[in-house]
Short mmCIF file of C-alpha atoms in Angstrom, two decimals:
data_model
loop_
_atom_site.label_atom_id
_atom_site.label_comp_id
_atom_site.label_asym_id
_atom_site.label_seq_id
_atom_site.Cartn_x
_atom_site.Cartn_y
_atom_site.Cartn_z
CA UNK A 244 149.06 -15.56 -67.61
CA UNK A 245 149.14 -15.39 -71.34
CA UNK A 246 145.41 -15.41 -71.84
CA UNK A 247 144.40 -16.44 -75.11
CA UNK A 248 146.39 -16.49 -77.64
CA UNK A 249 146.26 -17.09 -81.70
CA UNK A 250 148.47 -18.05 -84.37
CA UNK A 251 149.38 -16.85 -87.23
CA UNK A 252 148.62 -13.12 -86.51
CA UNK A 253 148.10 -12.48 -90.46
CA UNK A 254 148.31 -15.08 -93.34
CA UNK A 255 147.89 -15.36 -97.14
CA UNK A 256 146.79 -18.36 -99.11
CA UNK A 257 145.37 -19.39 -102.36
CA UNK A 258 142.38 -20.85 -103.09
CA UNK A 259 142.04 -24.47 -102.01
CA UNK A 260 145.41 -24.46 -99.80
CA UNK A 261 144.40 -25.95 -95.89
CA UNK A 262 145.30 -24.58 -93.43
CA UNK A 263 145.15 -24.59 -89.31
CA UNK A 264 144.73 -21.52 -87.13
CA UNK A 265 146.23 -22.24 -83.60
CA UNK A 266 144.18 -20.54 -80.27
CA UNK A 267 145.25 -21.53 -76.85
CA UNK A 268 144.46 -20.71 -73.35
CA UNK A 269 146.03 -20.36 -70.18
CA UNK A 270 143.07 -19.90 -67.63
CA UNK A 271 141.73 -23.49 -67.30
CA UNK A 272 138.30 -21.72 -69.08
CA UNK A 273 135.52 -24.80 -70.16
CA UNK A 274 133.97 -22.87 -73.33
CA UNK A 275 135.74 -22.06 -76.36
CA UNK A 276 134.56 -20.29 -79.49
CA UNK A 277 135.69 -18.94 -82.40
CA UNK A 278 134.24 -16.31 -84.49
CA UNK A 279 135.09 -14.22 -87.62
CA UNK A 280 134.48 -10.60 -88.16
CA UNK A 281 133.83 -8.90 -91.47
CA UNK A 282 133.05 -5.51 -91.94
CA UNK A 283 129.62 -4.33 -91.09
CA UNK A 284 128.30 -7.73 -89.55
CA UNK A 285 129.93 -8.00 -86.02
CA UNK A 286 131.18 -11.16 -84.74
CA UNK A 287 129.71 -14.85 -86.23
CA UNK A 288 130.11 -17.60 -84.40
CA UNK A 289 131.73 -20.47 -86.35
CA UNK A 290 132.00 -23.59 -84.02
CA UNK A 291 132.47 -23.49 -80.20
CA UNK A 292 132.99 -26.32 -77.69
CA UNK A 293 132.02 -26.89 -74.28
CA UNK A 294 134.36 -29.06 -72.82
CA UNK A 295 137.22 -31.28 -74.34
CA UNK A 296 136.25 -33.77 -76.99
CA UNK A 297 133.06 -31.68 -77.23
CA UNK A 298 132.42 -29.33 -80.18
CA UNK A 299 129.24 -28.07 -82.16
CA UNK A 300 128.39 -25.72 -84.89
CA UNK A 301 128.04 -22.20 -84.57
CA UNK A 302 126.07 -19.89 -87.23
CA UNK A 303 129.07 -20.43 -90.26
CA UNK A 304 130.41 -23.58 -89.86
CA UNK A 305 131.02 -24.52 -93.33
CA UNK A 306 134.76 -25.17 -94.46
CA UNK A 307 135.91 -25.11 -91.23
CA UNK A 308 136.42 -27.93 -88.82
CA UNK A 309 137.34 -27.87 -85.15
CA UNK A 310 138.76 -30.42 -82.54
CA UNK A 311 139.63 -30.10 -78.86
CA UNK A 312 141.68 -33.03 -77.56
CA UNK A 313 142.96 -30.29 -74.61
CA UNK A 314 141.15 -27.77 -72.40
CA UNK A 315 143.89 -25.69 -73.28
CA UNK A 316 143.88 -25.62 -77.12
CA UNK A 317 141.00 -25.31 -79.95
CA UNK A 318 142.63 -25.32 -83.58
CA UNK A 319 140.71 -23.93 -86.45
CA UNK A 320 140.96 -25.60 -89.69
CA UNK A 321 140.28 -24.53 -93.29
CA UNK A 322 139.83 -27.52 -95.31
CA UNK A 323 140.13 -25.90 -98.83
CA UNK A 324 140.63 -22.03 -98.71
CA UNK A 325 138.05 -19.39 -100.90
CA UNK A 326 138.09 -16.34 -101.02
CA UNK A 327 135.13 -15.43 -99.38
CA UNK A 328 136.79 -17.10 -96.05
CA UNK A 329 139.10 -13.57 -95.98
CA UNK A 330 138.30 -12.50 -92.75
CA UNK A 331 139.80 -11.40 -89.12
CA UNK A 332 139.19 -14.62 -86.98
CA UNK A 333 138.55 -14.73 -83.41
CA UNK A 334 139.56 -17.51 -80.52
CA UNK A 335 137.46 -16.79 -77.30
CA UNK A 336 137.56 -18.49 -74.49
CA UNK A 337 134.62 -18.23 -71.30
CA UNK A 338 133.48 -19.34 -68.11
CA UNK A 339 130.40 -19.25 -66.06
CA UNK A 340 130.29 -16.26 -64.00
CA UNK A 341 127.46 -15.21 -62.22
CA UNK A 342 124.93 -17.38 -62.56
CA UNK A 343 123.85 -16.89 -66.23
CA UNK A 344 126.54 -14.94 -67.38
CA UNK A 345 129.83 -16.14 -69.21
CA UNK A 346 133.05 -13.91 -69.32
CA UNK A 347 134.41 -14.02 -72.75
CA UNK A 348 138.11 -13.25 -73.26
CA UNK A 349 139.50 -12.93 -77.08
CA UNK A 350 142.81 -13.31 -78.27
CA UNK A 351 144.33 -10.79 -80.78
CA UNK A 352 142.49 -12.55 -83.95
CA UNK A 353 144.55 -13.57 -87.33
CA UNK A 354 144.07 -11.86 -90.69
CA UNK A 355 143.71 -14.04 -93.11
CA UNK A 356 143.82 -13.24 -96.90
CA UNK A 357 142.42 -15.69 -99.56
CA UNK A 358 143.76 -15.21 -102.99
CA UNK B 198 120.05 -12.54 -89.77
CA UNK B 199 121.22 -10.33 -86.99
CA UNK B 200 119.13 -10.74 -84.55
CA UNK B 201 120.98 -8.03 -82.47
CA UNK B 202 120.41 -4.37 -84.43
CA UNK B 203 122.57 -1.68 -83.05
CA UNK B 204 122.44 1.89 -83.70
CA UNK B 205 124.18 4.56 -84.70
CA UNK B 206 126.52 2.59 -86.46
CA UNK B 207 129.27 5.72 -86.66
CA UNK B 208 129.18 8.35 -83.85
CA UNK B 209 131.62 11.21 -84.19
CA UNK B 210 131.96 13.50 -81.01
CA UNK B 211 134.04 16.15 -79.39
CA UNK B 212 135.64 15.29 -76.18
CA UNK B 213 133.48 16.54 -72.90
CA UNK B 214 130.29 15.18 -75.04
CA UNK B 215 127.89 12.92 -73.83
CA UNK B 216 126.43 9.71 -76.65
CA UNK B 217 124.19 7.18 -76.29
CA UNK B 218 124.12 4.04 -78.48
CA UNK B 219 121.36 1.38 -78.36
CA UNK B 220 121.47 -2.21 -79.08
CA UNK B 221 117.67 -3.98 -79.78
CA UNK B 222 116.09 -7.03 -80.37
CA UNK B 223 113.57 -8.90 -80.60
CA UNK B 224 114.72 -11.78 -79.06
CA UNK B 225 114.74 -12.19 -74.82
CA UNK B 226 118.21 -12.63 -73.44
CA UNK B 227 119.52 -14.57 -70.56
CA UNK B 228 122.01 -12.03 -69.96
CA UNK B 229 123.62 -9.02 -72.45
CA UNK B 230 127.32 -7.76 -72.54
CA UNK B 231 128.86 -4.78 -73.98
CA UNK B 232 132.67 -4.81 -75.44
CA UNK B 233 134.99 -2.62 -77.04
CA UNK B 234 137.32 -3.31 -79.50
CA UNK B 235 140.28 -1.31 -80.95
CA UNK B 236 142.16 -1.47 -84.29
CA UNK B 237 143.83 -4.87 -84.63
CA UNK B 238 142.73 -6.10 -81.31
CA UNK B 239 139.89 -8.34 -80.06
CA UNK B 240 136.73 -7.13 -77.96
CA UNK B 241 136.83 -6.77 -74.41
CA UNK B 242 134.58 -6.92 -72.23
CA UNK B 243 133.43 -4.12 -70.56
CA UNK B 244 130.38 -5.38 -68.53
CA UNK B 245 127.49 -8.10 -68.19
CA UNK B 246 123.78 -7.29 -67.29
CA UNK B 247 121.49 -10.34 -66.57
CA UNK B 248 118.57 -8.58 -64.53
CA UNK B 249 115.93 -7.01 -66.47
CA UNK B 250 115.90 -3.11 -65.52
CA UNK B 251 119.36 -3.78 -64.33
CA UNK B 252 121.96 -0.77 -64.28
CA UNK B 253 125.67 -0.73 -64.14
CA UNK B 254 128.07 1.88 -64.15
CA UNK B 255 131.72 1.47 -64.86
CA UNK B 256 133.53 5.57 -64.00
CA UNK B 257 131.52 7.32 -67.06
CA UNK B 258 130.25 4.57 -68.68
CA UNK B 259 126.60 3.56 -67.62
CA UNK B 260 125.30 0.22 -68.93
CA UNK B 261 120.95 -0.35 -69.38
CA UNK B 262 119.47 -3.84 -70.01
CA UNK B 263 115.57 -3.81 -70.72
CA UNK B 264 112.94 -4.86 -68.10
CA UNK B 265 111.56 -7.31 -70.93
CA UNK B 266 115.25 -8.56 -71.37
CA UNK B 267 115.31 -7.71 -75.36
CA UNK B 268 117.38 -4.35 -75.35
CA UNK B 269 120.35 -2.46 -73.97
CA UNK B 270 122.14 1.14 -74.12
CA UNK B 271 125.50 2.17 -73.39
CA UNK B 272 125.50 5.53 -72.09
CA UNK B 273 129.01 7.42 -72.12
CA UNK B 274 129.61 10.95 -69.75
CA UNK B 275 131.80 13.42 -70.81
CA UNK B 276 133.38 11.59 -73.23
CA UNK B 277 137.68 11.04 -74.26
CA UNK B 278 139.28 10.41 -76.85
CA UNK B 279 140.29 7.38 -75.09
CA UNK B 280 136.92 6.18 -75.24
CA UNK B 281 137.03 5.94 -79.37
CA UNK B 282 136.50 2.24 -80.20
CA UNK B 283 133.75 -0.30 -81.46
CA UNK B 284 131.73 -0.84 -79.17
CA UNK B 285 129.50 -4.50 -79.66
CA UNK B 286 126.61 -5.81 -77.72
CA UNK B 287 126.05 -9.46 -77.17
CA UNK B 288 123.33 -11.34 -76.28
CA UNK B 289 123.59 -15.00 -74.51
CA UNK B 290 120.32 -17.06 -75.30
CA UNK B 291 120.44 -18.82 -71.96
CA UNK B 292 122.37 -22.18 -72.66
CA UNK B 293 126.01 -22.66 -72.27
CA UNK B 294 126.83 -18.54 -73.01
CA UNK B 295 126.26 -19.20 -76.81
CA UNK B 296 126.30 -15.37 -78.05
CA UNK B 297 124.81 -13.77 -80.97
CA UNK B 298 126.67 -10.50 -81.78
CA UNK B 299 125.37 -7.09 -83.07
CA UNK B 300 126.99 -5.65 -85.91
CA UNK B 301 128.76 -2.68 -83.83
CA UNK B 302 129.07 1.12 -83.67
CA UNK B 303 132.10 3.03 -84.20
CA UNK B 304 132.14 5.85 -81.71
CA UNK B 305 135.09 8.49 -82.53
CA UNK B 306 135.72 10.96 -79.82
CA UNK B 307 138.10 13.83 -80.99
CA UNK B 308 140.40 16.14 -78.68
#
């Protein structure tokens, strides 16, 4: 098993190029999320989806739009780049474990630079 | 907002040293997990607590969720260097596993 896994692993664009970040998944996991990180504020939830051809907002949603025709795959996509979307981005992918609890597993994140 | 307020944010220690850090809120919980996350890799997680007053331990590593559900600590014994990482809590608010991340704290263990 692959896990979960993200594409590009780092990437540079100017302001106002669109572009998609890939995440995939191997374990047959319902949820997907994905998150960015910046420095000093943890993980922020951007959109997440509970199911195919279900998705919802997370806490940052704007510029960014998500779409999940496949359990296996959630694609992340930047409408029109700024700089203040320069971040490390995070796929996730979960399932219910014990009764309340879901087991997130991340994939190696992308870097992504807006010039 | 961060709802989730962990502290210290930096913890520098020599190996064989015990540390504590604490992750608060405000908020109840359905359930709280701890991860830890090296350079240029994702979180991973280390352990879920759903029970209020619930205790885990993992080999050193001994994991505290509140009895009102709102806090946590990660407790680590004799620590190693291979224990240096950022370590994030995460609360769930009881729906699908929607979590709400604290902002993290860098714990450096040195030989």
């Amino acid at each position: 098993n692959a896990g979960v896994t993200q594409t590009p692993k780092f990437q540079v664009l100017k302001t106002g190029q669109s572009m998609t970040l890939q995440c995939a998944q191997d374990m047959n996991h319902e949820y997907m999320s994905w998150y960015r990180q910046d420095p000093g504020m943890g993980l922020r939830l951007i959109h997440y989806s509970v199911g195919a051809g279900i998705t919802d907002q997370g806490e940052v949603p704007n510029g960014y739009n998500v779409s999940r025709s496949t359990t296996e795959d959630f694609p992340l996509r930047l409408l029109s780049a700024a700089p203040s979307q320069t971040s490390v981005y995070f796929c996730a992918s979960s399932y219910s474990g014990t009764g309340t609890s879901y087991e997130q597993y991340f994939g190696p994140g992308t870097r992504l630079t807006v010039t | 907002t961060q709802l989730l307020e962990q502290s210290p944010q930096f913890l520098s220690i020599q190996e064989g040293e015990n540390l504590t850090v604490y992750c608060n809120s405000s908020s109840v919980f359905s359930s709280l997990q701890w991860y830890r996350q090296e350079p240029g890799e994702g979180p991973v997680l280390l352990v879920t607590v759903v029970t209020g007053g619930e205790v885990k331990k993992l080999k050193r590593l001994t994991f505290q969720f509140g009895d009102a559900r709102k806090d946590s600590s990660l407790h680590i014994t004799a620590a190693q260097p291979g224990d240096t990482g950022l370590y994030l809590c995460a609360g769930a608010d009881g729906s699908w596993g929607k979590f709400q991340f604290g902002a993290g704290t860098q714990v450096v263990v040195t030989p």
